[in-house]
Amino acid sequence: MKLILKQPSPRQREFLRADTRFVAYGGARGGGKSWAVRQKALLMALHYDGIRLLLLRRSYPELRENHILPLRTMAEPAADYKELEKTLVFHNGSRLKFGYCASEGDTLQYQGQEYDVIFLDEATQFTEYQFSTLTACLRGANPFPKRMYLTCNPGGVGHSWVKRLFVDKEYRGAENPADYTFIPARVYDNKVLMKSDPGYVKMLQSLPKGLREAWLEGKWDQFAGQFFPEFQEDTHVCQPFSIPENWRRYFAMDYGLDMLAGYFIALSPEGKAVVYREIYESGLIVSQAAQRILDCHEPVECFLAPPDLWNRRQDTGRSVAEIFAGQGIWLQRAENARESGWMDLKEWLRPGENGPALTVFPCCHNLIRSLQALRFDPNGGGDAATEPHEVTHAPDALRYFAAGRPRPPRPEELRPLPEDFHFKGEKQKDRVRAI
């Protein structure tokens, strides 16, 4: 048998020993991720007689060069490779299948199949939908462990969900924190690569700041293709403060049944804006979305919304804007030119001598996360990517605010709200702070 086990690095040893349901390994480039995946797959196939394993990459050429060819050599003579099935069949009954998922539709071919262990190599190249669909395949009436091993680098279409689960450790619903392990690794942990190719490290060190921080240092707040590299938490996220009464309030929203992303924004007389409250909820029908906004009891100057909310629906003949008006919220149509709107927002975020014109309260964590995760359109140009859709709602809402040319209040316009002011049920003209 030609199984060759080299001495793993300390980080690789952690990966090989990790036994939680989901294990992610990586961060920076050059940490020896592919080698660790091959060793782990081979060891599990040999240790557990009859175990079923699946190893996935985004594209077949990557899969073939990085895993199929090396593993075929490593596994001889303990396994035979079946070209038609793209599977290594071990003499002890274990099976290691190789697959790829170039699109979300490709994931459907695995529905209904059962695997004990799934390796998702370069997981940030997969969407959250692909990841969630594949987790349903981790099952089987046998004593074998049920695990998913992921390797990852900052960037890519899956950057947001990988960062949420393994780096930020923000869990939702039934997600159990005890199921997730993240093992960070950098090129400096890979002594073999450092010795055999010192030029690789120098190449990483010479990269521009954003790429260098992501690829060399493994920082998840900066990555290649990031649409808002100017957005920095230490600069744009401010400590909450009591907003003065004379600041204008705005509400900007992006709405669909999949998500209501709405933001209350205050604008100072000097033209400084702060995003101080967030609504980020899915599954709300129109009347529920309107009520959710009303329940915040925040009087505002105007409600900015995308133009498609004025399209009449075939089932009722009424538009979303009309239904909102029926609930007591009169929407204002926002400018929806994407590239110019993004440029407006970048101007608000641009750090100046006195800091950026727009800052965010920490409670708006979905906006903070989405601004960091949004990528450039892969087709080129100055637009942002529209996928993954989950991270586009919050930036779109903020873009409507920036494109709306909000104006700060003038001293002569300011007047306090009456003591008997009531938000719900009042006419629109009685809800504004300054007219």
Tab-separated table of C-alpha atoms in Angstrom:
chain	number	residue	atom	x	y	z
A	1	MET	CA	0.000	0.000	0.000
A	2	LYS	CA	1.222	3.506	-0.912
A	3	LEU	CA	-0.452	5.388	1.918
A	4	ILE	CA	2.033	8.067	2.954
A	5	LEU	CA	1.264	10.047	6.093
A	6	LYS	CA	3.499	13.057	6.522
A	7	GLN	CA	3.847	14.730	9.888
A	8	PRO	CA	0.934	17.172	10.240
A	9	SER	CA	1.377	20.686	11.544
A	10	PRO	CA	-0.173	21.478	14.953
A	11	ARG	CA	-3.177	23.092	13.241
A	12	GLN	CA	-3.608	20.166	10.872
A	13	ARG	CA	-3.416	17.814	13.846
A	14	GLU	CA	-6.276	19.765	15.467
A	15	PHE	CA	-8.301	19.305	12.290
A	16	LEU	CA	-7.598	15.583	12.101
A	17	ARG	CA	-8.685	15.118	15.725
A	18	ALA	CA	-11.749	17.385	15.704
A	19	ASP	CA	-14.993	15.475	16.188
A	20	THR	CA	-17.851	17.999	16.327
A	21	ARG	CA	-20.593	17.793	13.706
A	22	PHE	CA	-19.210	20.748	11.715
A	23	VAL	CA	-15.478	21.452	11.576
A	24	ALA	CA	-14.061	24.359	9.555
A	25	TYR	CA	-10.359	24.725	8.860
A	26	GLY	CA	-8.509	27.616	7.273
A	27	GLY	CA	-8.677	31.354	7.132
A	28	ALA	CA	-5.494	32.449	5.399
A	29	ARG	CA	-4.035	30.901	2.272
A	30	GLY	CA	-1.299	28.313	2.385
A	31	GLY	CA	-2.415	26.655	5.602
A	32	GLY	CA	-2.348	23.138	4.139
A	33	LYS	CA	-6.116	22.697	3.853
A	34	SER	CA	-6.238	20.331	0.871
A	35	TRP	CA	-3.607	18.043	2.361
A	36	ALA	CA	-5.557	17.858	5.626
A	37	VAL	CA	-8.775	16.988	3.780
A	38	ARG	CA	-7.139	14.180	1.828
A	39	GLN	CA	-5.539	12.699	4.939
A	40	LYS	CA	-8.758	12.882	6.952
A	41	ALA	CA	-10.838	11.287	4.183
A	42	LEU	CA	-8.351	8.472	3.707
A	43	LEU	CA	-7.968	7.775	7.418
A	44	MET	CA	-11.717	7.620	7.976
A	45	ALA	CA	-12.242	5.342	4.977
A	46	LEU	CA	-9.636	2.903	6.303
A	47	HIS	CA	-10.715	3.079	9.946
A	48	TYR	CA	-14.473	2.604	9.497
A	49	ASP	CA	-15.331	-0.423	7.374
A	50	GLY	CA	-18.204	0.478	5.072
A	51	ILE	CA	-18.383	4.218	5.780
A	52	ARG	CA	-19.793	6.486	3.049
A	53	LEU	CA	-17.918	9.733	2.356
A	54	LEU	CA	-18.518	12.581	-0.093
A	55	LEU	CA	-15.854	15.118	-1.118
A	56	LEU	CA	-17.094	18.208	-2.943
A	57	ARG	CA	-15.514	21.160	-4.755
A	58	ARG	CA	-17.100	23.926	-6.767
A	59	SER	CA	-15.826	22.702	-10.154
A	60	TYR	CA	-14.687	19.360	-11.559
A	61	PRO	CA	-11.241	20.523	-12.816
A	62	GLU	CA	-10.383	21.716	-9.285
A	63	LEU	CA	-11.708	18.478	-7.836
A	64	ARG	CA	-9.670	16.343	-10.220
A	65	GLU	CA	-6.355	18.141	-9.741
A	66	ASN	CA	-6.592	18.732	-5.991
A	67	HIS	CA	-8.129	15.487	-4.806
A	68	ILE	CA	-8.991	12.734	-7.287
A	69	LEU	CA	-5.508	12.292	-8.752
A	70	PRO	CA	-3.608	12.519	-5.426
A	71	LEU	CA	-6.043	10.250	-3.585
A	72	ARG	CA	-6.017	7.608	-6.309
A	73	THR	CA	-2.260	7.333	-5.850
A	74	MET	CA	-2.380	7.466	-2.065
A	75	ALA	CA	-5.108	4.819	-1.734
A	76	GLU	CA	-3.480	2.153	-3.911
A	77	PRO	CA	-3.703	-0.816	-3.435
A	78	ALA	CA	-6.358	-0.479	-0.697
A	79	ALA	CA	-8.979	0.910	-3.097
A	80	ASP	CA	-10.020	0.895	-6.735
A	81	TYR	CA	-11.164	4.013	-8.564
A	82	LYS	CA	-14.424	3.749	-10.526
A	83	GLU	CA	-14.222	6.411	-13.248
A	84	LEU	CA	-17.886	6.287	-14.211
A	85	GLU	CA	-19.041	6.734	-10.617
A	86	LYS	CA	-16.176	9.097	-9.664
A	87	THR	CA	-15.749	6.947	-6.552
A	88	LEU	CA	-12.910	5.288	-4.656
A	89	VAL	CA	-14.165	1.873	-3.547
A	90	PHE	CA	-12.101	0.480	-0.663
A	91	HIS	CA	-11.602	-3.226	-0.097
A	92	ASN	CA	-13.159	-2.891	3.381
A	93	GLY	CA	-16.427	-1.664	1.851
A	94	SER	CA	-15.880	2.073	2.401
A	95	ARG	CA	-16.701	4.429	-0.445
A	96	LEU	CA	-15.352	7.938	-1.117
A	97	LYS	CA	-17.386	9.709	-3.778
A	98	PHE	CA	-16.125	12.835	-5.539
A	99	GLY	CA	-18.591	15.489	-6.637
A	100	TYR	CA	-18.901	19.118	-7.652
A	101	CYS	CA	-21.592	21.806	-7.364
A	102	ALA	CA	-21.049	24.571	-9.892
A	103	SER	CA	-24.563	25.925	-9.253
A	104	GLU	CA	-27.318	25.576	-6.693
A	105	GLY	CA	-29.149	23.271	-9.088
A	106	ASP	CA	-26.241	20.817	-8.975
A	107	THR	CA	-26.902	20.293	-5.280
A	108	LEU	CA	-30.231	18.639	-6.034
A	109	GLN	CA	-28.486	15.526	-7.344
A	110	TYR	CA	-27.542	14.703	-3.745
A	111	GLN	CA	-31.063	15.024	-2.321
A	112	GLY	CA	-32.243	11.723	-0.896
A	113	GLN	CA	-28.717	10.329	-0.663
A	114	GLU	CA	-27.103	9.404	2.645
A	115	TYR	CA	-23.516	10.095	3.648
A	116	ASP	CA	-21.796	9.681	6.973
A	117	VAL	CA	-19.164	12.341	6.310
A	118	ILE	CA	-19.114	15.216	3.800
A	119	PHE	CA	-16.016	17.256	2.957
A	120	LEU	CA	-16.800	20.722	1.590
A	121	ASP	CA	-13.497	21.966	0.208
A	122	GLU	CA	-13.310	25.769	-0.289
A	123	ALA	CA	-16.661	26.165	1.453
A	124	THR	CA	-16.826	29.923	0.839
A	125	GLN	CA	-17.368	29.109	-2.842
A	126	PHE	CA	-20.712	27.496	-1.930
A	127	THR	CA	-23.930	29.352	-1.135
A	128	GLU	CA	-25.725	28.933	2.169
A	129	TYR	CA	-28.510	27.134	0.290
A	130	GLN	CA	-26.020	24.560	-0.997
A	131	PHE	CA	-24.575	24.087	2.488
A	132	SER	CA	-28.015	23.694	4.083
A	133	THR	CA	-29.165	21.254	1.404
A	134	LEU	CA	-26.078	19.105	1.839
A	135	THR	CA	-26.402	18.960	5.632
A	136	ALA	CA	-29.661	17.047	5.110
A	137	CYS	CA	-27.590	14.253	3.535
A	138	LEU	CA	-25.697	13.653	6.803
A	139	ARG	CA	-27.693	10.691	8.025
A	140	GLY	CA	-27.790	6.921	8.158
A	141	ALA	CA	-28.842	4.078	10.453
A	142	ASN	CA	-25.328	3.024	11.418
A	143	PRO	CA	-22.802	3.703	14.194
A	144	PHE	CA	-20.504	5.847	12.013
A	145	PRO	CA	-19.916	9.505	12.964
A	146	LYS	CA	-22.008	12.081	11.115
A	147	ARG	CA	-19.791	15.055	10.339
A	148	MET	CA	-19.080	17.763	7.804
A	149	TYR	CA	-15.533	19.037	7.353
A	150	LEU	CA	-15.103	22.407	5.662
A	151	THR	CA	-12.064	24.315	4.442
A	152	CYS	CA	-12.347	28.024	3.824
A	153	ASN	CA	-10.709	31.348	2.965
A	154	PRO	CA	-12.240	34.817	3.337
A	155	GLY	CA	-14.176	35.929	0.251
A	156	GLY	CA	-16.461	34.173	-2.179
A	157	VAL	CA	-20.202	33.782	-2.378
A	158	GLY	CA	-20.308	31.879	0.919
A	159	HIS	CA	-18.184	34.314	2.915
A	160	SER	CA	-21.123	35.585	4.959
A	161	TRP	CA	-22.555	32.283	6.223
A	162	VAL	CA	-19.138	30.748	6.928
A	163	LYS	CA	-18.093	33.842	8.877
A	164	ARG	CA	-21.375	33.872	10.803
A	165	LEU	CA	-21.186	30.238	11.897
A	166	PHE	CA	-17.486	29.707	12.470
A	167	VAL	CA	-15.885	33.111	13.058
A	168	ASP	CA	-18.578	35.334	14.577
A	169	LYS	CA	-20.358	32.330	16.163
A	170	GLU	CA	-23.812	33.810	15.632
A	171	TYR	CA	-26.384	31.036	15.644
A	172	ARG	CA	-30.031	30.971	14.655
A	173	GLY	CA	-32.978	28.742	15.394
A	174	ALA	CA	-31.965	25.154	16.117
A	175	GLU	CA	-28.236	25.703	15.415
A	176	ASN	CA	-26.308	24.308	18.385
A	177	PRO	CA	-23.071	26.166	19.223
A	178	ALA	CA	-21.539	22.909	20.467
A	179	ASP	CA	-21.757	21.482	16.923
A	180	TYR	CA	-19.321	23.999	15.401
A	181	THR	CA	-15.524	24.088	15.584
A	182	PHE	CA	-13.265	26.549	13.774
A	183	ILE	CA	-9.535	25.902	13.445
A	184	PRO	CA	-7.734	28.981	12.081
A	185	ALA	CA	-4.558	28.408	10.099
A	186	ARG	CA	-2.077	30.643	8.300
A	187	VAL	CA	0.774	30.011	5.934
A	188	TYR	CA	3.192	30.334	8.861
A	189	ASP	CA	1.654	27.133	10.293
A	190	ASN	CA	2.641	25.236	7.136
A	191	LYS	CA	6.352	24.627	7.746
A	192	VAL	CA	6.665	22.395	4.673
A	193	LEU	CA	5.448	25.161	2.357
A	194	MET	CA	7.514	27.792	4.153
A	195	LYS	CA	10.650	25.729	3.547
A	196	SER	CA	9.930	24.549	-0.001
A	197	ASP	CA	8.491	27.815	-1.388
A	198	PRO	CA	9.528	30.901	0.631
A	199	GLY	CA	8.605	33.030	-2.374
A	200	TYR	CA	4.924	32.249	-1.772
A	201	VAL	CA	5.041	34.002	1.580
A	202	LYS	CA	6.773	37.016	0.053
A	203	MET	CA	4.059	37.160	-2.619
A	204	LEU	CA	1.359	37.261	0.070
A	205	GLN	CA	3.267	39.931	1.996
A	206	SER	CA	3.448	42.164	-1.093
A	207	LEU	CA	-0.307	42.152	-1.766
A	208	PRO	CA	-2.427	45.312	-1.348
A	209	LYS	CA	-3.674	45.880	2.197
A	210	GLY	CA	-7.132	44.300	1.837
A	211	LEU	CA	-5.922	41.169	0.091
A	212	ARG	CA	-2.916	40.876	2.378
A	213	GLU	CA	-5.058	40.973	5.504
A	214	ALA	CA	-7.400	38.309	4.102
A	215	TRP	CA	-4.938	35.938	2.400
A	216	LEU	CA	-1.911	36.271	4.680
A	217	GLU	CA	-3.439	37.092	8.060
A	218	GLY	CA	-6.794	35.340	7.628
A	219	LYS	CA	-8.876	38.397	8.544
A	220	TRP	CA	-12.543	37.935	7.658
A	221	ASP	CA	-13.450	41.629	7.575
A	222	GLN	CA	-11.353	42.148	4.414
A	223	PHE	CA	-11.360	39.969	1.309
A	224	ALA	CA	-10.882	40.087	-2.450
A	225	GLY	CA	-13.891	41.504	-4.266
A	226	GLN	CA	-15.325	43.245	-1.203
A	227	PHE	CA	-17.693	45.992	-2.374
A	228	PHE	CA	-17.259	48.275	0.639
A	229	PRO	CA	-13.586	47.992	1.670
A	230	GLU	CA	-13.944	51.487	3.142
A	231	PHE	CA	-16.359	50.179	5.773
A	232	GLN	CA	-14.403	49.427	8.946
A	233	GLU	CA	-16.026	48.507	12.243
A	234	ASP	CA	-13.560	50.541	14.297
A	235	THR	CA	-14.383	53.613	12.172
A	236	HIS	CA	-18.053	53.266	11.230
A	237	VAL	CA	-19.570	51.520	14.261
A	238	CYS	CA	-20.041	54.040	17.069
A	239	GLN	CA	-21.149	53.783	20.653
A	240	PRO	CA	-24.873	54.519	21.093
A	241	PHE	CA	-25.762	58.001	22.263
A	242	SER	CA	-28.902	59.960	22.939
A	243	ILE	CA	-29.934	61.460	19.602
A	244	PRO	CA	-30.846	65.161	19.916
A	245	GLU	CA	-34.458	66.084	19.334
A	246	ASN	CA	-33.591	68.472	16.488
A	247	TRP	CA	-32.064	65.794	14.231
A	248	ARG	CA	-34.191	64.718	11.289
A	249	ARG	CA	-35.285	61.090	11.271
A	250	TYR	CA	-35.631	58.963	8.140
A	251	PHE	CA	-36.688	55.379	7.540
A	252	ALA	CA	-35.221	53.477	4.569
A	253	MET	CA	-36.351	49.976	3.688
A	254	ASP	CA	-36.020	47.087	1.302
A	255	TYR	CA	-39.031	44.795	1.425
A	256	GLY	CA	-40.029	41.399	0.112
A	257	LEU	CA	-41.669	38.377	1.659
A	258	ASP	CA	-38.185	36.927	2.165
A	259	MET	CA	-37.007	39.940	4.191
A	260	LEU	CA	-37.993	43.300	5.599
A	261	ALA	CA	-34.754	45.216	6.078
A	262	GLY	CA	-35.567	48.634	7.518
A	263	TYR	CA	-33.372	51.279	9.137
A	264	PHE	CA	-34.103	54.345	11.213
A	265	ILE	CA	-31.510	56.999	10.419
A	266	ALA	CA	-30.973	60.344	12.142
A	267	LEU	CA	-29.356	63.308	10.389
A	268	SER	CA	-27.649	66.090	12.327
A	269	PRO	CA	-27.740	69.803	11.388
A	270	GLU	CA	-24.093	69.399	10.319
A	271	GLY	CA	-25.012	66.645	7.850
A	272	LYS	CA	-23.780	63.659	9.876
A	273	ALA	CA	-26.009	60.570	9.770
A	274	VAL	CA	-26.287	57.700	12.219
A	275	VAL	CA	-28.182	54.453	11.651
A	276	TYR	CA	-29.616	53.832	15.103
A	277	ARG	CA	-32.289	51.134	14.788
A	278	GLU	CA	-32.756	48.024	12.660
A	279	ILE	CA	-35.705	45.894	11.601
A	280	TYR	CA	-34.575	42.672	9.944
A	281	GLU	CA	-37.290	40.032	9.729
A	282	SER	CA	-38.415	37.520	7.127
A	283	GLY	CA	-41.812	36.016	6.343
A	284	LEU	CA	-43.854	39.185	6.975
A	285	ILE	CA	-46.806	39.856	4.684
A	286	VAL	CA	-47.335	43.501	3.748
A	287	SER	CA	-49.722	44.418	6.546
A	288	GLN	CA	-47.468	42.693	9.105
A	289	ALA	CA	-44.412	44.542	7.795
A	290	ALA	CA	-46.224	47.864	8.100
A	291	GLN	CA	-47.365	47.050	11.627
A	292	ARG	CA	-43.843	46.018	12.603
A	293	ILE	CA	-42.613	49.485	11.568
A	294	LEU	CA	-45.467	51.228	13.383
A	295	ASP	CA	-44.741	49.283	16.560
A	296	CYS	CA	-41.343	50.980	16.771
A	297	HIS	CA	-43.100	54.291	17.561
A	298	GLU	CA	-40.440	56.284	15.723
A	299	PRO	CA	-41.698	59.518	14.098
A	300	VAL	CA	-39.782	60.150	10.882
A	301	GLU	CA	-39.430	62.698	8.103
A	302	CYS	CA	-40.272	60.189	5.373
A	303	PHE	CA	-40.313	56.469	4.561
A	304	LEU	CA	-37.998	55.660	1.628
A	305	ALA	CA	-38.792	52.523	-0.376
A	306	PRO	CA	-37.812	50.989	-3.756
A	307	PRO	CA	-39.967	51.804	-6.819
A	308	ASP	CA	-41.118	48.216	-7.338
A	309	LEU	CA	-43.377	48.550	-4.283
A	310	TRP	CA	-45.666	50.680	-6.456
A	311	ASN	CA	-46.251	47.820	-8.913
A	312	ARG	CA	-49.816	46.514	-8.741
A	313	ARG	CA	-50.175	42.894	-7.725
A	314	GLN	CA	-52.168	40.588	-9.968
A	315	ASP	CA	-54.066	38.930	-7.123
A	316	THR	CA	-55.463	42.107	-5.542
A	317	GLY	CA	-54.822	44.887	-8.043
A	318	ARG	CA	-53.248	46.868	-5.213
A	319	SER	CA	-49.611	47.773	-4.776
A	320	VAL	CA	-47.521	47.246	-1.664
A	321	ALA	CA	-47.329	51.030	-1.331
A	322	GLU	CA	-51.140	51.226	-1.247
A	323	ILE	CA	-51.348	48.578	1.463
A	324	PHE	CA	-48.730	50.429	3.505
A	325	ALA	CA	-50.752	53.631	3.096
A	326	GLY	CA	-53.827	51.810	4.327
A	327	GLN	CA	-51.877	50.976	7.480
A	328	GLY	CA	-50.888	54.608	7.971
A	329	ILE	CA	-47.453	54.645	6.304
A	330	TRP	CA	-47.056	56.802	3.205
A	331	LEU	CA	-43.988	55.598	1.334
A	332	GLN	CA	-41.757	57.853	-0.715
A	333	ARG	CA	-40.358	56.412	-3.932
A	334	ALA	CA	-36.560	56.175	-3.709
A	335	GLU	CA	-34.132	56.535	-6.593
A	336	ASN	CA	-33.162	53.040	-7.782
A	337	ALA	CA	-30.238	53.661	-10.158
A	338	ARG	CA	-27.903	51.078	-8.690
A	339	GLU	CA	-24.413	52.242	-9.650
A	340	SER	CA	-25.016	55.918	-8.901
A	341	GLY	CA	-26.758	54.936	-5.660
A	342	TRP	CA	-23.761	52.876	-4.584
A	343	MET	CA	-21.475	55.804	-5.368
A	344	ASP	CA	-23.647	58.029	-3.173
A	345	LEU	CA	-23.398	55.521	-0.336
A	346	LYS	CA	-19.631	55.219	-0.740
A	347	GLU	CA	-19.399	58.996	-0.329
A	348	TRP	CA	-21.319	58.748	2.946
A	349	LEU	CA	-18.947	56.018	4.138
A	350	ARG	CA	-15.738	57.681	2.958
A	351	PRO	CA	-13.582	58.585	5.977
A	352	GLY	CA	-12.864	62.307	6.036
A	353	GLU	CA	-10.843	64.574	8.271
A	354	ASN	CA	-13.694	64.574	10.774
A	355	GLY	CA	-14.605	60.927	10.279
A	356	PRO	CA	-17.207	59.399	7.940
A	357	ALA	CA	-20.513	61.122	7.266
A	358	LEU	CA	-22.414	57.978	8.248
A	359	THR	CA	-21.959	55.754	11.283
A	360	VAL	CA	-23.920	52.814	12.672
A	361	PHE	CA	-25.026	51.756	16.145
A	362	PRO	CA	-23.837	48.235	17.138
A	363	CYS	CA	-27.453	47.034	17.445
A	364	CYS	CA	-27.703	47.104	13.624
A	365	HIS	CA	-25.593	43.966	13.357
A	366	ASN	CA	-27.228	42.651	10.155
A	367	LEU	CA	-26.356	45.879	8.371
A	368	ILE	CA	-22.774	45.724	9.668
A	369	ARG	CA	-22.450	42.084	8.610
A	370	SER	CA	-23.969	42.672	5.177
A	371	LEU	CA	-21.870	45.734	4.345
A	372	GLN	CA	-18.769	43.663	5.077
A	373	ALA	CA	-19.983	40.658	3.059
A	374	LEU	CA	-21.298	42.405	-0.065
A	375	ARG	CA	-19.186	41.687	-3.139
A	376	PHE	CA	-18.679	43.269	-6.549
A	377	ASP	CA	-20.797	41.948	-9.401
A	378	PRO	CA	-18.718	39.085	-10.861
A	379	ASN	CA	-19.760	40.221	-14.355
A	380	GLY	CA	-17.805	43.429	-13.914
A	381	GLY	CA	-18.789	47.078	-13.790
A	382	GLY	CA	-19.492	49.208	-10.744
A	383	ASP	CA	-22.494	47.316	-9.435
A	384	ALA	CA	-22.701	45.079	-6.393
A	385	ALA	CA	-23.449	41.379	-6.686
A	386	THR	CA	-27.071	40.350	-6.236
A	387	GLU	CA	-26.046	37.001	-4.691
A	388	PRO	CA	-26.110	35.744	-2.055
A	389	HIS	CA	-29.464	37.474	-1.771
A	390	GLU	CA	-29.472	37.323	2.022
A	391	VAL	CA	-26.712	39.959	2.285
A	392	THR	CA	-28.160	42.395	-0.275
A	393	HIS	CA	-31.291	43.586	1.577
A	394	ALA	CA	-29.630	45.777	4.206
A	395	PRO	CA	-27.178	47.544	1.828
A	396	ASP	CA	-30.024	48.148	-0.641
A	397	ALA	CA	-32.075	49.839	2.077
A	398	LEU	CA	-29.141	52.075	2.996
A	399	ARG	CA	-28.584	52.855	-0.696
A	400	TYR	CA	-32.139	54.228	-0.921
A	401	PHE	CA	-31.328	56.607	1.926
A	402	ALA	CA	-28.085	57.794	0.318
A	403	ALA	CA	-29.695	58.243	-3.105
A	404	GLY	CA	-32.606	60.180	-1.563
A	405	ARG	CA	-30.377	63.225	-0.977
A	406	PRO	CA	-31.521	63.624	2.659
A	407	ARG	CA	-31.111	67.144	3.957
A	408	PRO	CA	-30.249	68.190	7.508
A	409	PRO	CA	-32.698	70.398	9.387
A	410	ARG	CA	-32.348	74.166	9.428
A	411	PRO	CA	-32.709	75.849	12.815
A	412	GLU	CA	-35.819	77.766	11.773
A	413	GLU	CA	-37.551	74.541	10.747
A	414	LEU	CA	-37.152	72.745	14.030
A	415	ARG	CA	-39.982	72.407	16.492
A	416	PRO	CA	-40.573	69.831	19.232
A	417	LEU	CA	-43.296	67.243	18.890
A	418	PRO	CA	-46.506	68.107	20.743
A	419	GLU	CA	-46.954	66.519	24.158
A	420	ASP	CA	-50.135	64.749	23.031
A	421	PHE	CA	-48.381	63.250	19.972
A	422	HIS	CA	-49.496	59.726	19.049
A	423	PHE	CA	-47.699	57.780	16.333
A	424	LYS	CA	-50.237	55.145	15.356
A	425	GLY	CA	-53.353	56.376	13.618
A	426	GLU	CA	-52.189	59.958	13.141
A	427	LYS	CA	-52.183	61.571	9.723
A	428	GLN	CA	-48.902	61.696	7.849
A	429	LYS	CA	-48.573	65.449	8.281
A	430	ASP	CA	-48.712	65.064	12.081
A	431	ARG	CA	-45.927	62.482	12.128
A	432	VAL	CA	-43.061	64.519	10.765
A	433	ARG	CA	-40.569	66.190	13.007
A	434	ALA	CA	-39.830	69.206	10.845
A	435	ILE	CA	-41.825	70.692	7.944
